[in-house]
Amino acid sequence: MNATRYCLLVLLPFTISFNIFGQEIPILKSHTYNISIRDGDDFRKGRWNIDPKVNPDIYEAPIAIDEKYKLVTFITDVDSLQIRVEQGRTYPFLIIVNEKDSAFTQVRTVKSAVNFNKDYIRSHEGKTFVEIPDVYELVNIIIALTSTGKNNDGLVAKNTAYYKEVMNWFGKYEQEPVIMKIDSVLSKSYVEYFSIKMNAYSFNFNSSGKIVQNPIYDRLTSVNSLRPYLKELQSFSDKSKFEHFFKQNQLFYNQQISTYRDSTGLMEMQKWLGKNFPKTKYNSYKIIFSPLVGNNQSANWYEYNGFKEVQAHVNFPYRREEEKGEFSSAALHVKDGNIVFTELNHNFIGPEIQKSEYQKGIKVAFEKLDTWIENGSPAERAYNNARACFDEYMNWALVSLRYIDYAPPGEQDKLILKMEKYQVEVRGFKKFAEFDQFLIQLYKKRKVDQVVADLYPQIVEWFVKNK
């Protein structure tokens, strides 16, 4: 199909057509290399950098599975180009900067991971949800039944009455095909655990007890790694009478949900992050967990139609017996929130450090990672690049700042010291205690109108000086 037949051009006083590879394509003129894009209902100011060296320079436009088309508009200081895009198509055009530099550009549609439609946005705007979803719990039960889940001490929370109940109910089905297949995946790659667990949220049971695709989520990671096992997943659910088990435990689930929602400072930590990173905004939050999850957390945020949702996939904050005698209930109340706080953090720390003014400093500071992480440690295995290493240093240092603002004054030093010791001696972040104390003092001495984001120049400078 000729490109001029499916490109709708508006407000184009300078637009002409150009023949490339035998095809007439539109031209967009600009006097600047940084332009804006309106993708559907989402206006992205200054989000596209024109790069003549990249050929073609591709903009991926996500389109939901139930959308026939959407409008994508490129907006410069002197011109604009609106394109009506459809699923699975590519739309080429040329950008001319200052009448001399040219950049061959394409809009390529991709299947959106999420579909935040108007009804969803209306019902979720400004709200926080805490959930134990049905298919999500089914998948966590399957993980608990695998050999990997049984033999890995940190993957599944085993020291609970609920775990014993799960094993009593489902143990006789541990040879089912879905158990064997999921175990095969987990045994080869620990990372696949997060993909399988998170993608369980993209499915739910319908009124007939059938596992179906969630209309909002196509996938939660780059590939929906759970989708190939739906048939076996359904068979296991039917044979084990999972839905009956799930309904039977609904009171227990609701109790844990209430604890998370009302007793971990969830709303307070969102306000704290919003205040200290004022340029990073999200429309809704979801805390998703299972009573079976061990010490494993992950987080991501999703954007569509101008709506941004944060998801934190976490474990329940079970308290250790020794801690009950070590700290007051008020201190433990704050400490319980660390599980979800340290996942929400990443959605604020990441966007802030991505600013161009910090890139040189981060590159210089983390040129030699063994300065910051112990060889052979958990830190080396999971945070072995500059961005990830910086993010995790900041992540747990923010925990100390939250302790300062919310924990009982007489227990703050003890909470901080215990956390620092764990980060250095167990996780392998060699200079964490030094950085943590630096940031604490910087935070305490900040100006009245300063927030954490304002301290980033000094933070990056500290890492450069201590490399």
XYZ file of C-alpha atoms in Angstrom:
467
model
C 0.000 0.000 0.000
C 1.305 3.460 -0.853
C 2.164 5.423 2.306
C 0.282 8.526 1.181
C -2.980 6.561 1.291
C -2.799 5.823 5.028
C -1.047 8.924 6.388
C -3.325 11.748 7.496
C -1.455 15.051 7.590
C -2.671 18.089 9.545
C -1.308 21.582 10.168
C 1.520 21.072 7.728
C 2.393 24.416 6.142
C 5.806 23.073 5.091
C 4.983 19.436 4.334
C 5.823 17.950 0.954
C 6.182 14.362 -0.191
C 9.477 12.638 -0.816
C 10.200 9.565 -2.896
C 12.429 7.006 -1.209
C 12.812 3.405 -2.295
C 10.081 4.038 -4.862
C 7.599 5.147 -2.193
C 6.143 8.587 -1.569
C 6.520 9.449 2.109
C 5.698 12.608 4.081
C 8.251 15.133 5.252
C 8.199 16.873 8.624
C 10.237 20.059 9.105
C 11.858 21.198 12.333
C 14.265 23.843 13.608
C 15.145 21.781 16.701
C 16.365 18.234 17.351
C 13.990 17.669 20.259
C 10.287 17.366 19.429
C 7.032 16.247 21.049
C 4.715 13.342 20.325
C 1.025 12.893 20.963
C 0.450 9.136 21.145
C -3.291 8.579 21.324
C -4.417 10.623 24.338
C -0.907 10.813 25.778
C 1.041 14.023 25.086
C 4.784 13.461 25.456
C 6.484 16.823 25.528
C 10.059 16.749 24.213
C 10.143 12.956 24.261
C 11.666 12.390 20.790
C 15.258 13.250 19.911
C 15.927 13.431 16.171
C 19.056 11.486 15.244
C 20.084 11.612 11.557
C 22.741 8.945 12.214
C 20.134 6.269 12.968
C 18.580 4.825 9.814
C 15.762 4.181 10.288
C 15.016 5.836 13.626
C 12.033 3.865 14.911
C 9.272 5.057 17.215
C 7.266 2.140 18.600
C 3.599 2.995 19.095
C 1.836 0.545 21.397
C -1.693 -0.308 20.336
C -4.121 -2.354 22.418
C -5.474 -5.615 21.063
C -9.044 -4.284 20.880
C -8.098 -1.024 19.138
C -8.579 -0.840 15.379
C -6.319 2.201 15.065
C -4.882 5.175 16.915
C -3.485 8.583 15.999
C 0.195 9.420 16.499
C 1.272 13.031 15.978
C 4.853 14.341 15.782
C 5.015 18.031 16.716
C 7.950 20.358 16.014
C 8.360 24.073 16.561
C 7.129 24.795 13.007
C 5.275 21.724 11.780
C 3.287 18.621 12.722
C 2.522 15.248 11.213
C -0.413 13.090 12.255
C -0.461 9.411 11.292
C -3.386 7.005 11.618
C -1.692 3.753 12.609
C -3.050 0.210 12.649
C -1.898 -2.987 14.322
C 1.165 -4.636 12.774
C 2.038 -1.850 10.323
C 5.049 0.416 9.746
C 4.766 4.055 8.638
C 7.851 5.841 7.229
C 8.472 9.576 6.999
C 11.396 11.980 6.777
C 12.334 14.714 9.254
C 14.309 17.688 7.871
C 16.111 19.785 10.494
C 17.091 23.362 9.573
C 16.647 22.436 5.897
C 19.892 20.450 5.861
C 19.953 17.402 8.185
C 17.562 14.585 7.334
C 16.440 11.690 9.518
C 14.614 8.731 8.018
C 12.015 7.828 10.650
C 9.420 5.094 11.101
C 6.401 4.629 13.298
C 6.099 0.931 14.034
C 3.055 -0.369 15.881
C 3.592 -2.948 18.605
C 1.110 -4.849 20.689
C 0.687 -2.943 23.929
C 1.367 -4.827 27.152
C -1.580 -3.046 28.769
C -4.884 -1.532 27.733
C -5.838 1.277 30.078
C -9.156 2.215 28.527
C -11.334 5.112 29.656
C -13.410 2.991 32.048
C -10.285 1.571 33.667
C -8.711 5.006 34.034
C -11.899 6.414 35.546
C -12.116 3.647 38.155
C -8.401 3.600 39.064
C -7.303 7.242 38.961
C -5.692 8.276 42.248
C -6.291 4.924 43.925
C -4.161 2.209 45.520
C -5.086 -1.476 45.375
C -3.773 -4.393 47.441
C -4.574 -7.793 45.949
C -4.130 -11.562 46.197
C -5.504 -12.496 42.737
C -6.894 -15.967 42.023
C -4.732 -17.173 39.086
C -1.752 -15.456 40.736
C -2.287 -17.579 43.848
C -2.745 -20.702 41.732
C 0.654 -20.130 40.106
C 2.326 -19.507 43.459
C 0.900 -22.795 44.745
C 2.357 -24.546 41.689
C 5.753 -22.929 42.332
C 5.593 -24.157 45.944
C 4.990 -27.708 44.697
C 7.988 -27.757 42.347
C 11.289 -29.295 43.415
C 12.887 -25.884 42.921
C 10.350 -24.269 45.225
C 10.853 -26.946 47.867
C 14.655 -26.885 47.775
C 15.233 -23.138 47.462
C 14.986 -21.652 50.961
C 14.158 -18.130 49.847
C 11.667 -18.785 47.049
C 8.650 -19.835 49.115
C 7.597 -18.848 52.639
C 7.411 -22.267 54.302
C 7.279 -21.458 58.019
C 3.541 -20.680 58.057
C 0.308 -22.524 58.759
C -0.906 -21.518 55.305
C 2.028 -23.277 53.609
C 1.215 -26.473 55.517
C -2.422 -26.187 54.455
C -1.363 -25.742 50.820
C 0.875 -28.800 50.918
C -1.837 -30.912 52.588
C -4.417 -29.936 49.970
C -2.294 -29.929 46.812
C 0.615 -32.250 47.660
C -0.934 -35.291 45.961
C -0.959 -33.369 42.649
C 2.756 -32.572 42.606
C 3.364 -34.906 39.635
C 0.905 -33.064 37.387
C 2.378 -31.940 34.017
C 2.215 -28.227 34.835
C 4.330 -28.792 37.967
C 6.973 -30.623 35.966
C 7.033 -28.022 33.190
C 7.221 -24.995 35.492
C 9.922 -26.721 37.546
C 11.947 -27.340 34.395
C 11.863 -23.612 33.624
C 12.684 -22.514 37.179
C 15.572 -24.947 37.552
C 17.296 -23.531 34.491
C 16.862 -19.832 35.272
C 15.977 -18.182 38.562
C 15.042 -15.011 36.666
C 12.139 -16.876 35.026
C 10.498 -17.086 38.446
C 9.672 -13.389 38.301
C 8.329 -13.589 34.760
C 6.093 -16.576 35.476
C 4.781 -15.130 38.737
C 4.145 -11.612 37.441
C 2.466 -12.793 34.234
C -0.028 -14.778 36.307
C -1.628 -11.385 36.943
C -2.525 -11.151 33.247
C -5.061 -13.987 33.640
C -8.133 -14.559 35.773
C -10.964 -17.052 36.234
C -14.264 -16.324 34.493
C -17.682 -17.173 35.940
C -17.403 -20.715 34.528
C -14.100 -21.418 36.257
C -12.032 -21.088 33.077
C -8.709 -19.270 33.015
C -8.977 -16.393 30.546
C -6.856 -13.467 29.426
C -7.339 -10.347 31.510
C -8.745 -7.643 29.197
C -6.383 -5.016 30.661
C -3.069 -6.912 30.660
C -1.572 -8.832 27.761
C 1.713 -9.374 29.592
C 3.629 -8.004 32.575
C 7.125 -8.649 31.202
C 8.547 -8.479 27.682
C 7.129 -11.936 26.906
C 4.207 -13.637 28.638
C 6.101 -16.757 29.686
C 3.067 -18.294 31.391
C 0.837 -18.369 28.295
C 2.219 -21.681 26.892
C 1.083 -23.517 30.042
C -2.567 -22.417 30.239
C -3.991 -25.800 29.248
C -1.997 -27.625 31.923
C -2.743 -24.843 34.406
C -6.468 -25.294 33.827
C -6.200 -29.060 34.229
C -4.376 -28.696 37.549
C -6.965 -26.193 38.802
C -9.854 -28.482 37.904
C -8.326 -31.662 39.369
C -7.219 -30.028 42.615
C -10.444 -28.029 43.083
C -8.375 -24.881 43.446
C -11.338 -22.508 43.273
C -12.894 -24.222 46.289
C -9.618 -23.893 48.200
C -9.313 -20.227 47.230
C -12.853 -19.411 48.392
C -12.329 -21.363 51.596
C -9.308 -19.159 52.442
C -10.832 -15.836 51.452
C -11.096 -14.611 55.049
C -7.378 -15.288 55.569
C -6.503 -13.480 52.324
C -8.615 -10.499 53.330
C -6.872 -10.318 56.701
C -3.449 -10.186 55.055
C -4.665 -7.616 52.528
C -5.990 -5.439 55.366
C -2.685 -5.706 57.207
C -0.776 -4.573 54.144
C -3.205 -1.788 53.344
C -3.702 -0.433 56.847
C -0.634 -1.355 58.926
C 2.488 -0.839 56.823
C 2.264 2.903 56.112
C 1.416 2.294 52.459
C -0.306 5.622 51.810
C 2.286 7.550 53.810
C 5.202 6.138 51.803
C 3.521 7.093 48.519
C 3.116 10.658 49.756
C 6.743 10.681 50.931
C 8.026 9.544 47.532
C 5.770 11.965 45.694
C 7.004 14.827 47.846
C 10.697 13.956 47.481
C 10.514 13.225 43.720
C 7.937 15.829 42.642
C 8.553 15.521 38.894
C 7.737 11.808 38.827
C 3.991 11.191 38.787
C 1.898 8.031 38.740
C -1.866 7.704 38.491
C -2.397 4.474 40.405
C -0.595 1.878 42.519
C -1.088 -1.864 42.858
C 0.448 -4.031 45.554
C 0.193 -7.655 44.422
C 1.295 -10.550 46.631
C 0.768 -14.125 47.751
C 1.071 -15.494 51.300
C 3.441 -18.074 49.775
C 6.033 -15.717 48.323
C 9.419 -15.842 50.041
C 11.965 -13.062 50.050
C 11.364 -12.102 46.416
C 10.114 -8.781 45.134
C 9.883 -7.083 41.776
C 8.288 -3.936 40.429
C 7.465 -2.213 37.190
C 5.336 0.590 35.858
C 3.076 0.592 32.821
C 1.860 3.493 30.705
C -0.940 3.729 28.169
C -3.359 6.477 27.127
C -1.508 8.912 29.379
C -2.193 6.725 32.459
C 0.760 5.405 34.492
C 0.347 2.493 36.893
C 2.962 1.169 39.308
C 2.887 -2.479 40.268
C 4.856 -3.920 43.173
C 4.930 -7.729 43.343
C 6.012 -8.485 46.883
C 5.885 -10.893 49.799
C 3.914 -10.520 53.013
C 5.863 -8.866 55.871
C 5.965 -11.828 58.248
C 7.757 -10.762 61.433
C 10.624 -12.793 62.850
C 10.212 -13.819 66.463
C 13.536 -12.294 67.529
C 12.540 -8.900 66.123
C 9.433 -8.769 68.296
C 11.689 -8.523 71.319
C 14.249 -6.313 69.623
C 12.013 -3.420 68.502
C 8.802 -1.790 69.648
C 5.572 -2.373 67.719
C 5.793 1.215 66.435
C 9.274 0.596 65.017
C 8.211 -2.719 63.485
C 5.227 -0.991 61.914
C 7.659 1.190 59.939
C 10.069 -1.678 59.260
C 7.238 -3.852 57.888
C 6.808 -1.341 55.092
C 10.353 -1.845 53.782
C 9.252 -4.719 51.545
C 6.941 -2.600 49.454
C 8.783 0.709 49.986
C 11.977 -0.638 48.427
C 10.017 -1.705 45.340
C 8.073 1.530 44.926
C 11.379 3.405 45.310
C 12.737 2.127 42.010
C 9.958 3.853 40.098
C 11.202 7.209 41.436
C 14.955 6.654 41.721
C 15.175 5.408 38.118
C 13.557 8.361 36.322
C 15.563 10.858 38.385
C 19.018 9.400 37.700
C 18.233 9.055 33.985
C 18.494 12.826 33.582
C 21.313 13.756 31.212
C 23.214 15.908 33.732
C 23.981 12.845 35.873
C 25.098 10.397 33.195
C 28.766 11.375 33.043
C 29.158 11.221 36.818
C 27.515 7.803 37.099
C 29.676 6.425 34.305
C 32.870 7.675 35.963
C 31.861 6.618 39.489
C 30.884 3.067 38.583
C 33.560 2.342 36.012
C 34.994 -0.264 38.409
C 32.115 -2.081 40.047
C 34.360 -3.986 42.463
C 34.764 -0.685 44.309
C 31.115 -0.899 45.281
C 30.213 -4.596 45.380
C 31.963 -7.652 46.819
C 33.133 -10.292 44.352
C 30.923 -13.383 44.458
C 28.251 -11.662 46.548
C 24.493 -11.451 45.885
C 25.112 -7.815 44.924
C 27.500 -8.846 42.147
C 25.056 -11.412 40.770
C 22.051 -9.097 40.669
C 23.416 -5.534 40.339
C 26.406 -5.862 38.035
C 26.062 -2.641 36.060
C 26.375 1.050 36.927
C 22.675 1.962 36.930
C 21.537 -1.095 38.871
C 24.290 -0.668 41.457
C 23.536 3.025 42.003
C 19.808 2.350 42.195
C 20.219 -0.262 44.919
C 22.529 1.945 46.985
C 19.912 4.707 46.767
C 17.058 2.290 47.299
C 18.122 1.194 50.757
C 19.546 4.574 51.746
C 16.019 5.945 51.277
C 14.912 3.416 53.887
C 17.144 5.215 56.387
C 15.598 8.568 55.443
C 12.141 7.121 55.982
C 13.240 5.795 59.371
C 14.342 9.321 60.267
C 10.966 10.755 59.333
C 8.688 8.039 60.746
C 10.402 5.611 63.151
C 10.513 6.265 66.931
C 13.519 8.581 67.545
C 15.018 6.313 70.198
C 15.124 3.335 67.802
C 16.213 5.014 64.566
C 19.961 4.433 65.023
C 19.407 0.765 65.867
C 17.169 0.221 62.840
C 19.654 1.962 60.548
C 22.689 0.126 61.914
C 21.041 -3.272 61.503
C 20.048 -2.489 57.930
C 23.529 -1.162 57.044
C 25.173 -4.272 58.454
C 22.932 -6.502 56.353
C 23.622 -4.552 53.146
C 27.402 -4.736 53.660
C 27.948 -8.148 55.244
C 25.182 -10.216 53.663
C 24.361 -8.576 50.336
C 27.888 -7.343 49.546
C 27.463 -3.591 49.001
C 30.924 -2.702 50.304
C 30.523 1.058 50.825
C 26.834 1.158 51.668
C 27.279 2.182 55.305
C 29.528 5.082 54.291
C 27.098 6.292 51.661
C 24.124 5.833 53.954
C 25.646 7.997 56.681
C 26.582 10.634 54.102
C 23.027 10.788 52.775
C 21.514 10.880 56.257
C 23.576 13.947 57.158
C 22.895 15.566 53.786
C 19.178 15.011 54.293
C 19.188 16.364 57.844
C 21.080 19.498 56.787
C 19.054 20.199 53.627
C 17.357 23.544 53.183
C 13.725 23.871 54.220
C 12.466 23.807 50.633
C 14.769 20.998 49.432
C 13.644 17.445 48.688
C 15.650 14.300 47.912
C 15.622 14.964 44.159
C 17.344 18.316 44.827
C 20.225 16.470 46.522
C 21.138 14.361 43.475
C 24.064 16.608 42.366
C 25.760 16.112 45.754
C 24.862 12.409 45.763
C 26.432 11.770 42.360
C 29.438 13.860 43.374
C 29.941 11.660 46.462
C 30.051 8.534 44.318
C 32.587 10.145 41.947
C 34.839 11.191 44.849
C 34.684 7.768 46.489
C 35.138 5.601 43.393
